[in-house]
PDB file of C-alpha atoms in Angstrom:
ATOM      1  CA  UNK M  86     -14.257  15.828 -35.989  1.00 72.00           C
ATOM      2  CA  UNK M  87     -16.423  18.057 -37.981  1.00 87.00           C
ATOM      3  CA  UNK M  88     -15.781  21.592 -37.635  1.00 87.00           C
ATOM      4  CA  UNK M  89     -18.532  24.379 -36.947  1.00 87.00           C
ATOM      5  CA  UNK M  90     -19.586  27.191 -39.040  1.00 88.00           C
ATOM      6  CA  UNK M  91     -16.686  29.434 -37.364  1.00 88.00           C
ATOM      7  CA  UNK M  92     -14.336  27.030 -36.423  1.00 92.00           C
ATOM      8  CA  UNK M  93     -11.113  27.069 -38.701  1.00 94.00           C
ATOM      9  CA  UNK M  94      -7.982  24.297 -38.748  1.00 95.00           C
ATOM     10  CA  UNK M  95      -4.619  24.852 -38.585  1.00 96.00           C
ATOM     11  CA  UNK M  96      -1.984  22.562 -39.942  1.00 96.00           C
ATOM     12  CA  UNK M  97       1.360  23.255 -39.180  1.00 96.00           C
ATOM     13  CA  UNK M  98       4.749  21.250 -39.895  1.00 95.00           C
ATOM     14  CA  UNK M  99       7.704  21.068 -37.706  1.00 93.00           C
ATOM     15  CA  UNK M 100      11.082  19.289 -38.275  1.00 90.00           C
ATOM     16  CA  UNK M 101      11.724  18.792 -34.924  1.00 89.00           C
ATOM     17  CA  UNK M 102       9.537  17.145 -32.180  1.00 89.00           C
ATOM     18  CA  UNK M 103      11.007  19.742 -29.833  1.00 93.00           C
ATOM     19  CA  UNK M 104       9.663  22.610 -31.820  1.00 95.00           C
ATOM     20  CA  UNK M 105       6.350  20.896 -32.222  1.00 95.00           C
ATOM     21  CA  UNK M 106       5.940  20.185 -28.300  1.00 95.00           C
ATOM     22  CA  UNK M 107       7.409  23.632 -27.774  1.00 97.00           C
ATOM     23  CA  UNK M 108       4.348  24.986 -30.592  1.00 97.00           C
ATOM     24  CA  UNK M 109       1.666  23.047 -28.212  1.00 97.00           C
ATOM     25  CA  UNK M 110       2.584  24.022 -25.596  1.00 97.00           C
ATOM     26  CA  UNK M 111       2.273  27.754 -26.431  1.00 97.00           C
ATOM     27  CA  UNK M 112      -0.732  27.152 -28.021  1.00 97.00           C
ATOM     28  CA  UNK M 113      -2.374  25.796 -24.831  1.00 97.00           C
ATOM     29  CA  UNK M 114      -0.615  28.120 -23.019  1.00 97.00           C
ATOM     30  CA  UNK M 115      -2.413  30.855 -25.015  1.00 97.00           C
ATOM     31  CA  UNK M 116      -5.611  29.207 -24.364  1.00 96.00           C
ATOM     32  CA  UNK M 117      -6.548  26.991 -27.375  1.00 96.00           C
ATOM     33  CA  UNK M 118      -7.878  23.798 -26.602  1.00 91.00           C
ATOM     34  CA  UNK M 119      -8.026  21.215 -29.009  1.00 94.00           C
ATOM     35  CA  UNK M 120      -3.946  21.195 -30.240  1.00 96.00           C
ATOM     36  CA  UNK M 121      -2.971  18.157 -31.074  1.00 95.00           C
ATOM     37  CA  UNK M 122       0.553  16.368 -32.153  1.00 94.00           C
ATOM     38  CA  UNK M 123       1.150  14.104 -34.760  1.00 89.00           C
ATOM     39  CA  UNK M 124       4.271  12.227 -36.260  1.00 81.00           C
ATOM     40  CA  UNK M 125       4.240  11.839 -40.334  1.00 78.00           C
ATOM     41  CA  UNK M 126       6.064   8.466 -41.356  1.00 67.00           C
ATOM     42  CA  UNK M 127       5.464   6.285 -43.875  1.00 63.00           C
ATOM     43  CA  UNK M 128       6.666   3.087 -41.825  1.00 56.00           C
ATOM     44  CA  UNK M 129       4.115   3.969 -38.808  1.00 54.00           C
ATOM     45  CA  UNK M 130       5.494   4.892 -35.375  1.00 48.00           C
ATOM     46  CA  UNK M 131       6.110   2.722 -33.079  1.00 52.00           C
ATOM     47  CA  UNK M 132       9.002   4.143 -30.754  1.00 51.00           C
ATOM     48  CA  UNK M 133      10.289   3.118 -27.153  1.00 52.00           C
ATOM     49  CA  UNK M 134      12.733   5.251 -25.809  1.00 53.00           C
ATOM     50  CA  UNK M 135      13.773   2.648 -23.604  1.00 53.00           C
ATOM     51  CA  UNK M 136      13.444  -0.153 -26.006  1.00 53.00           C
ATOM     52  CA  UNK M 137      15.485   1.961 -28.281  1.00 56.00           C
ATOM     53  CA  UNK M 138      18.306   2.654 -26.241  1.00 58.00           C
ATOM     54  CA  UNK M 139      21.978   2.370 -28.324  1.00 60.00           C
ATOM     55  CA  UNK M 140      23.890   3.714 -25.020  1.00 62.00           C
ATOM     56  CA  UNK M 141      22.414   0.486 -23.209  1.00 63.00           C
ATOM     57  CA  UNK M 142      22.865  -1.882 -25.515  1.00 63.00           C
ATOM     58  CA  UNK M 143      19.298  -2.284 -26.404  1.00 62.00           C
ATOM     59  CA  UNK M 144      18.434  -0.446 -29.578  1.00 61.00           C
ATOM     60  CA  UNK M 145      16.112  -3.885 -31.881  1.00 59.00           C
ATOM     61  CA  UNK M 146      18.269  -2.778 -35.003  1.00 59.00           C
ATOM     62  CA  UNK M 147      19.625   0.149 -37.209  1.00 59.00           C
ATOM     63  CA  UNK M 148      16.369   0.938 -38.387  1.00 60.00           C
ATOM     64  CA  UNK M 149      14.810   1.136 -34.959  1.00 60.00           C
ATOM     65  CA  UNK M 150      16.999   4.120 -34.468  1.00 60.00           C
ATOM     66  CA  UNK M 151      16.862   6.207 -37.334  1.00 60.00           C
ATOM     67  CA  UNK M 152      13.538   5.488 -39.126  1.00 58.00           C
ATOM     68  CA  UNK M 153      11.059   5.614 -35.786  1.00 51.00           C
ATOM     69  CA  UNK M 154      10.008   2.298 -35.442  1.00 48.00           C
ATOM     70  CA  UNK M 155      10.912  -0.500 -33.139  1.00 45.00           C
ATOM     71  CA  UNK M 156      12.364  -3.691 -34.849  1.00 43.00           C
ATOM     72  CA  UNK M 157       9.500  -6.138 -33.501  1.00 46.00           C
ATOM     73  CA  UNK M 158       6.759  -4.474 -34.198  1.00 47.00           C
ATOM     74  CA  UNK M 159       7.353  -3.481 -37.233  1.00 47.00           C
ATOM     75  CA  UNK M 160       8.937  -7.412 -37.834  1.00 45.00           C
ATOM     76  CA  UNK M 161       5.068  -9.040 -36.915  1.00 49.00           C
ATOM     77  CA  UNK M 162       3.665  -5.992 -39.456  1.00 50.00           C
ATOM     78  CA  UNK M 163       5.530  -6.672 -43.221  1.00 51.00           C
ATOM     79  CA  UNK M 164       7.951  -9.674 -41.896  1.00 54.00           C
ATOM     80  CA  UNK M 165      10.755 -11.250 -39.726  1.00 56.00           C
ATOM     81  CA  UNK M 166      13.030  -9.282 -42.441  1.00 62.00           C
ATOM     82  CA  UNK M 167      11.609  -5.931 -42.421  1.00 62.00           C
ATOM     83  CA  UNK M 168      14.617  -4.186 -40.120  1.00 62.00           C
ATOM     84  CA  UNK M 169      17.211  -5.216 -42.538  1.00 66.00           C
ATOM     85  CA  UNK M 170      15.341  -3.940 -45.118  1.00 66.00           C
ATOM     86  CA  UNK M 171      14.530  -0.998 -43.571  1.00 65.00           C
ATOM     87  CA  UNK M 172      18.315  -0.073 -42.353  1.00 66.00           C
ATOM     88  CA  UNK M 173      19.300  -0.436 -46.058  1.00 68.00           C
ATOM     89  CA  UNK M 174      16.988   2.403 -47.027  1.00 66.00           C
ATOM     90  CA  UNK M 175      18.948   5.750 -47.660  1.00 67.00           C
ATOM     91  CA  UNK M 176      16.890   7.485 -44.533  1.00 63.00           C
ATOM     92  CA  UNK M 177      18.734   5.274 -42.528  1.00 65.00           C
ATOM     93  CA  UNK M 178      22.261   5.607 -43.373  1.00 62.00           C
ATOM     94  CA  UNK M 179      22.304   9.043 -43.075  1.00 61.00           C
ATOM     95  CA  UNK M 180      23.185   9.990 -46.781  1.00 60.00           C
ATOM     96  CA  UNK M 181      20.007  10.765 -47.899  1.00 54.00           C
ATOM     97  CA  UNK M 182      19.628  14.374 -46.596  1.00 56.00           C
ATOM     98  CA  UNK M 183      15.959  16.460 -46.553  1.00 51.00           C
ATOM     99  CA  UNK M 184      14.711  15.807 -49.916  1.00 50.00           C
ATOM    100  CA  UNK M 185      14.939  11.459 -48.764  1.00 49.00           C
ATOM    101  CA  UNK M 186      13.010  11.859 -45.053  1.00 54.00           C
ATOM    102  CA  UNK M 187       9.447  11.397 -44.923  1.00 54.00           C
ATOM    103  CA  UNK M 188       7.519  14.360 -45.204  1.00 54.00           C
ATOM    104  CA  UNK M 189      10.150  16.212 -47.333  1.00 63.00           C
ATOM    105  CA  UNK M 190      11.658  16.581 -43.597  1.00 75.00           C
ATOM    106  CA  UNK M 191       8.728  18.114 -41.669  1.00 84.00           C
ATOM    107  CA  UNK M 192       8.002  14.998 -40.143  1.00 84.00           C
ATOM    108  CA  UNK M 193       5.312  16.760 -36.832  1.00 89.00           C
ATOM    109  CA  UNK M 194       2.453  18.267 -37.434  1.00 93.00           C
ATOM    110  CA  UNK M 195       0.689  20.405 -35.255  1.00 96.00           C
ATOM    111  CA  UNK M 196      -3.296  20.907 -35.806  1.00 96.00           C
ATOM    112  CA  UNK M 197      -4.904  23.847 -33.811  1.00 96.00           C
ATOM    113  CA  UNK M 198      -8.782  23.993 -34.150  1.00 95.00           C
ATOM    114  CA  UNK M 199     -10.218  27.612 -33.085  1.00 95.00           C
ATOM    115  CA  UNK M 200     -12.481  30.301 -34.009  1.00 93.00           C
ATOM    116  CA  UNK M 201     -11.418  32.443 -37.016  1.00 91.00           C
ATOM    117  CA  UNK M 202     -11.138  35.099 -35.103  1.00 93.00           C
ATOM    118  CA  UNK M 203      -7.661  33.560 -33.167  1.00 95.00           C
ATOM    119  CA  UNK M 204      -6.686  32.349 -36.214  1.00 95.00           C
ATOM    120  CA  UNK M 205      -3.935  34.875 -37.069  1.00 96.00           C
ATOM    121  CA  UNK M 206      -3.022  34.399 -33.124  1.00 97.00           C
ATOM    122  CA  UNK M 207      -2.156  30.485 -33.398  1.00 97.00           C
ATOM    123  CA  UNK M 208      -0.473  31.288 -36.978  1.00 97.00           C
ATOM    124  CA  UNK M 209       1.825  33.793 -35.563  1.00 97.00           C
ATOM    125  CA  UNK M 210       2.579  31.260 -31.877  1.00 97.00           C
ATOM    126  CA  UNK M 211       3.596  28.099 -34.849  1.00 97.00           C
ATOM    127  CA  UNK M 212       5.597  30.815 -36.803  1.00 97.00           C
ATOM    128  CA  UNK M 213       7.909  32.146 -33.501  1.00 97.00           C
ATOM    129  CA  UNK M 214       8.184  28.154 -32.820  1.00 96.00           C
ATOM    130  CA  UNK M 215       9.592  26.999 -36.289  1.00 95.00           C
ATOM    131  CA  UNK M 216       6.925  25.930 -37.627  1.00 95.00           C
ATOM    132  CA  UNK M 217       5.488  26.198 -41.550  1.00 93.00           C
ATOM    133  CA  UNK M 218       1.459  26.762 -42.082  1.00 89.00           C
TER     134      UNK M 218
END
């Protein structure tokens, strides 16, 4: 997408996919239309919510759980190996706190595309939401 002469971007980070679908959803409440949603991760996303179900029994491994990706997809991607791998990385266990998850922890990001003169408009709707610009 190539932006016009007085079109300006927004990027805005989120740690929580809540606050990020909580930031779009202002923002196209308050009448901006191209908002979109992105997750960061450096293993690709890939999630099922039903596929990835630990109450049921049906969660593909550890790493399908804590590191948003499913165990078979990411398996026919880097290997029949890759969840064990991946559940022995420190984002997995748990003990690796902010500075260890992808994106320094700001793992959504929000982009708002809009004139310049909304600009300060769509800054201040990500701000109220949690979000960092």
């Amino acid at each position: 997408m190539r932006l016009g002469p007085q079109e300006r971007s927004l990027l805005a980070y989120f740690r929580t996919e809540d606050d990020a679908r909580a930031a779009s959803a202002s923002l196209r409440a308050a009448g901006f239309a191209s908002v979109q949603l992105t997750h960061v991760s450096r293993y690709g996303e890939a999630t099922d919510p039903e596929g990835d179900n630990p109450a049921a029994g049906l969660a593909a491994d550890l790493s399908s759980l804590t590191l948003y990706g499913r165990g078979d997809n990411l398996s026919a991607e880097v290997g029949e190996n890759a969840g064990v791998l991946l559940a022995a990385h420190p984002s997995a266990s748990g003990m690796a706190g902010t500075g260890g998850a992808p994106a320094g922890g700001y793992n959504y990001l929000v982009t708002v595309v809009t004139d310049e003169g909304r600009l300060r408009e769509a800054e201040g709707i990500v701000r109220r939401c949690g979000g960092l610009t």
